[in-house]
Short mmCIF file of C-alpha atoms and ligand atoms in Angstrom, two decimals:
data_model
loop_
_atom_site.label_atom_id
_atom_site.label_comp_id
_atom_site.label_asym_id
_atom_site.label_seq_id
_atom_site.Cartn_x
_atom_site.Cartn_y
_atom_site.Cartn_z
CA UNK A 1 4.27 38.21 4.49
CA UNK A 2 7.99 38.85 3.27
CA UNK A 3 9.68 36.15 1.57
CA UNK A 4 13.48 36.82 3.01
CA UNK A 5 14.86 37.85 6.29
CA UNK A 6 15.98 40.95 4.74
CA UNK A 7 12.40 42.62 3.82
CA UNK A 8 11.68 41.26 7.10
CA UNK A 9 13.85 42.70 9.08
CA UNK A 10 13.58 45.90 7.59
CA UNK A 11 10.00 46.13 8.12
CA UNK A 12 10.22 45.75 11.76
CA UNK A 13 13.65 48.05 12.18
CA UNK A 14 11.45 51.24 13.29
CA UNK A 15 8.51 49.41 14.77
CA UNK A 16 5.37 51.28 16.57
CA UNK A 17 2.60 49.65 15.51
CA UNK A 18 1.93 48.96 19.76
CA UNK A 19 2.54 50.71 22.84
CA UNK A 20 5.36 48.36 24.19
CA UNK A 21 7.75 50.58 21.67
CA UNK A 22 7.96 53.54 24.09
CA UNK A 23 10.10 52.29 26.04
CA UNK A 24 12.13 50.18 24.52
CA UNK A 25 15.90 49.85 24.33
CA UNK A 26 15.86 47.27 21.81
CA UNK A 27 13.80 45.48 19.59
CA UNK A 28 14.23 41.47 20.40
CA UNK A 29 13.60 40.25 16.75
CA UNK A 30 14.86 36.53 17.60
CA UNK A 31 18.28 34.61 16.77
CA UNK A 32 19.72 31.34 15.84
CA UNK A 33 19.36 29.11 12.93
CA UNK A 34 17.55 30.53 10.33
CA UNK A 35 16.67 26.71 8.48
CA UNK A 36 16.39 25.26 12.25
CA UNK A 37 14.00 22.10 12.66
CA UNK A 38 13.32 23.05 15.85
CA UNK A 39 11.89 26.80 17.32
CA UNK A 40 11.45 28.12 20.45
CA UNK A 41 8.66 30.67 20.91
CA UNK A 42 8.58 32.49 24.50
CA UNK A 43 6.76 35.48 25.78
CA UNK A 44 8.61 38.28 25.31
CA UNK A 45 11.87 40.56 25.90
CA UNK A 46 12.87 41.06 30.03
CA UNK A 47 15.05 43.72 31.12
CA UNK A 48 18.19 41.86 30.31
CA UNK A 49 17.18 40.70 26.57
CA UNK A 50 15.40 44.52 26.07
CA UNK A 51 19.54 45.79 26.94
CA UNK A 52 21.24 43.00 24.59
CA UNK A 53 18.35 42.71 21.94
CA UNK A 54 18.82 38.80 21.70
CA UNK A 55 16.09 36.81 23.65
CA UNK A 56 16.58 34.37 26.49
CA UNK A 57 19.93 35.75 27.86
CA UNK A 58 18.43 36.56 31.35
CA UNK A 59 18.56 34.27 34.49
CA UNK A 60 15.40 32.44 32.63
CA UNK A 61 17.86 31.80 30.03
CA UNK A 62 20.81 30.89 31.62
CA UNK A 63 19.06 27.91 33.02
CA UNK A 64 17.32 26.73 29.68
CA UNK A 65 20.80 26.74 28.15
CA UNK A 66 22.22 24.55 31.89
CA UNK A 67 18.95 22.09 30.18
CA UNK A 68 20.03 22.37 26.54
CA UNK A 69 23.81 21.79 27.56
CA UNK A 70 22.62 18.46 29.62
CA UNK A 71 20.01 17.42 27.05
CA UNK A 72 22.59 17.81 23.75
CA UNK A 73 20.35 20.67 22.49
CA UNK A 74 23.26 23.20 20.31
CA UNK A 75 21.33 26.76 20.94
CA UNK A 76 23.48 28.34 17.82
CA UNK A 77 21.08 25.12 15.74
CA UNK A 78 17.54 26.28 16.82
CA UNK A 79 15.72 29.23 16.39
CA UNK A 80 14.31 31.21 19.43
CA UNK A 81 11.87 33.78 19.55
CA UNK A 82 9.17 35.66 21.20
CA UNK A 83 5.49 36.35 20.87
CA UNK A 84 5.84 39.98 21.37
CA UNK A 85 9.66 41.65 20.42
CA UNK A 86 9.88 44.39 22.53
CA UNK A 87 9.70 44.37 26.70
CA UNK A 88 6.65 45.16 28.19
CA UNK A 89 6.47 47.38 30.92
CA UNK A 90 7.73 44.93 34.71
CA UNK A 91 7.62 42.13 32.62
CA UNK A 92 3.68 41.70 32.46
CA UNK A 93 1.93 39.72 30.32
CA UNK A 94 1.44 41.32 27.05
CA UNK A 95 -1.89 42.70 26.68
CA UNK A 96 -4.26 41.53 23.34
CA UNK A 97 -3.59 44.44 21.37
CA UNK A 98 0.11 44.04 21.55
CA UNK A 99 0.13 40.69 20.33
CA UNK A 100 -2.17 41.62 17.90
CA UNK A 101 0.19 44.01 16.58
CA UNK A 102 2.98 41.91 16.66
CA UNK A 103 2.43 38.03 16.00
CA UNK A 104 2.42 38.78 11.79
CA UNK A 105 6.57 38.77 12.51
CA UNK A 106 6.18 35.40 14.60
CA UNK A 107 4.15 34.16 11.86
CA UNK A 108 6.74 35.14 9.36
CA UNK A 109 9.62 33.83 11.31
CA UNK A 110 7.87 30.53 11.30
CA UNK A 111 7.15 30.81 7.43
CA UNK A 112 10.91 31.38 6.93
CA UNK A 113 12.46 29.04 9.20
CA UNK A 114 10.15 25.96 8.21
CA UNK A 115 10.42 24.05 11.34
CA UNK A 116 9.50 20.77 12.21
CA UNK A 117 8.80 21.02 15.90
CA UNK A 118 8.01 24.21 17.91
CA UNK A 119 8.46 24.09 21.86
CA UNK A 120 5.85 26.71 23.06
CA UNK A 121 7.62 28.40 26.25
CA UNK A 122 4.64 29.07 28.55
CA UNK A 123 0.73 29.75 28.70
CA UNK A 124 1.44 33.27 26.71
CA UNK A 125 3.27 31.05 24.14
CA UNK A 126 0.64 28.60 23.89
CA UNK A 127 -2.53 30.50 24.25
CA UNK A 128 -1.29 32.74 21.01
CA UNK A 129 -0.23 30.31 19.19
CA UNK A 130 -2.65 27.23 19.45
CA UNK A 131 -5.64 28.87 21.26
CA UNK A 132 -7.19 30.24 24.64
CA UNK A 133 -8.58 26.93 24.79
CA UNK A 134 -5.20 25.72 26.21
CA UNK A 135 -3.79 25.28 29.59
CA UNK A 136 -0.33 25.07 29.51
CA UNK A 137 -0.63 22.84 33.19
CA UNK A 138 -3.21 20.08 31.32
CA UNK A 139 -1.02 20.71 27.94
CA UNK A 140 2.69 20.72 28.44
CA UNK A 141 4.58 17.27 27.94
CA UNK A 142 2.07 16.83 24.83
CA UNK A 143 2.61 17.26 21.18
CA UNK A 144 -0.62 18.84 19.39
CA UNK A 145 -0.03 18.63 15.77
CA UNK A 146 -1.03 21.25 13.72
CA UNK A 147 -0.31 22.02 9.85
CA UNK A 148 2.70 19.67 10.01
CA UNK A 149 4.37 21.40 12.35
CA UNK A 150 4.61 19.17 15.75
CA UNK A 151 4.21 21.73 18.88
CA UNK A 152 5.62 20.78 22.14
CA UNK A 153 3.74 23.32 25.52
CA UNK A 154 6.24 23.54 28.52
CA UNK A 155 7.13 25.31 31.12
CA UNK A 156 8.34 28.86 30.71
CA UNK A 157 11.97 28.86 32.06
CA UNK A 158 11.28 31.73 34.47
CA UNK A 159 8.63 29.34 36.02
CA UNK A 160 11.20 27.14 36.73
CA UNK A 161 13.04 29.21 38.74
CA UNK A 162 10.15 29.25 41.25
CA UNK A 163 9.57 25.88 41.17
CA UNK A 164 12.28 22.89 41.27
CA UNK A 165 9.37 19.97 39.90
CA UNK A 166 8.92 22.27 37.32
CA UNK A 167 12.51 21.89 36.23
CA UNK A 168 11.89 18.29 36.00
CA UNK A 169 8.61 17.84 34.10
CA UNK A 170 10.72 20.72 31.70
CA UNK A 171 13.67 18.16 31.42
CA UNK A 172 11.42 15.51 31.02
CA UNK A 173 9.68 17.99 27.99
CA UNK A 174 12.95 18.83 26.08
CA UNK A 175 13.83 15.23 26.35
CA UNK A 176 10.57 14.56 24.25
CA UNK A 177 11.65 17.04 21.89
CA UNK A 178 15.32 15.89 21.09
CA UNK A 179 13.61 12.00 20.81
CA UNK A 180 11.06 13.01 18.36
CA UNK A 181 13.76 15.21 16.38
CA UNK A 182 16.07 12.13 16.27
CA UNK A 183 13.07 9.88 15.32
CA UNK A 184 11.99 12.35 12.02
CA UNK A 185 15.48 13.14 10.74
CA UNK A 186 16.69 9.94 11.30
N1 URA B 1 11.29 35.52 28.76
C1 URA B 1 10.77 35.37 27.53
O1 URA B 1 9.64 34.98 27.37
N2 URA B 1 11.54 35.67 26.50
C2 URA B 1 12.80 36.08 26.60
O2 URA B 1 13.42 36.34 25.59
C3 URA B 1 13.31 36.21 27.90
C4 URA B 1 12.56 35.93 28.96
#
């Protein structure tokens, strides 16, 4: 583990320790407040964020910033990354050795930033994070503390997209989140 963003950025600069960097355009590392309380951990880079290397800028994006705008969420104050940093091939779900290869930056990040609460974007999210034991359907809406950190499962945005009570039960999530961030910093 590095102890600054610096080492850690370097390290990951010229990346191939898994498949996904073959085709890549651009690494997504992650962006946003680097002391955040709260972090956002999706799946990984589409074809949008894999052009701009920043994460979430894609249609999935768009509307998780429409819920962050209505919610009083500032993106530029959180922290949002991905479980794997570069796009994997049609967007499919990165495979076990990918994650493998990659989650040691996640962890990092997470070392670095310190955050209090950590919205898990998603089964991918959740399942490599907290364990295959979790469903992201039975889990989402419920905080599962672990090490002091307070994790939040939701919907991935994308899902959303697809699904309009989705949107809500997401609202409903992120409203949890900005509550329980008001409640611990007072
Ligand atoms: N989906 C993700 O999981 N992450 C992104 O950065 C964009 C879309």
């Amino acid at each position: 583990m590095y102890e600054t963003w610096e080492e850690l950025e370097n390290s990951i600069r010229d990346c191939k320790k898994c498949k996904l960097c073959q085709n890549r355009n651009n690494i997504v590392f992650g962006e946003g407040n680097k002391e955040a309380d709260i972090m956002f951990i999706g799946e990984g880079p589409g074809a949008d964020e894999d052009s701009q290397g920043l994460p979430f800028v894609g249609k999935a994006g768009q509307l998780m910033n429409k819920a962050f705008q209505g919610l009083g969420i500032d993106r530029s104050k959180v922290y949002i990354a991905n479980i794997v940093k570069c796009r994997p091939p049609l967007n499919r779900v990165p495979e076990d050795d990918e994650v493998d290869s990659c989650l040691d930056y996640l962890r990092n990040q997470v070392m670095l930033v310190k955050p209090k609460i950590i919205v898990l974007l998603g089964s991918t999210a959740l399942k490599n994070i907290l364990g295959k034991e979790y469903g992201i359907t039975a889990s989402r809406g419920n905080w599962i503390t672990q090490k002091d950190i307070l994790y939040m499962p939701t919907w991935h945005p994308a899902a959303l997209l697809r699904d309009e009570d989705k949107k809500i039960e997401f609202w409903k999530d992120l409203k949890q989140v900005v509550e329980k961030y008001n409640e611990i910093t007072g």
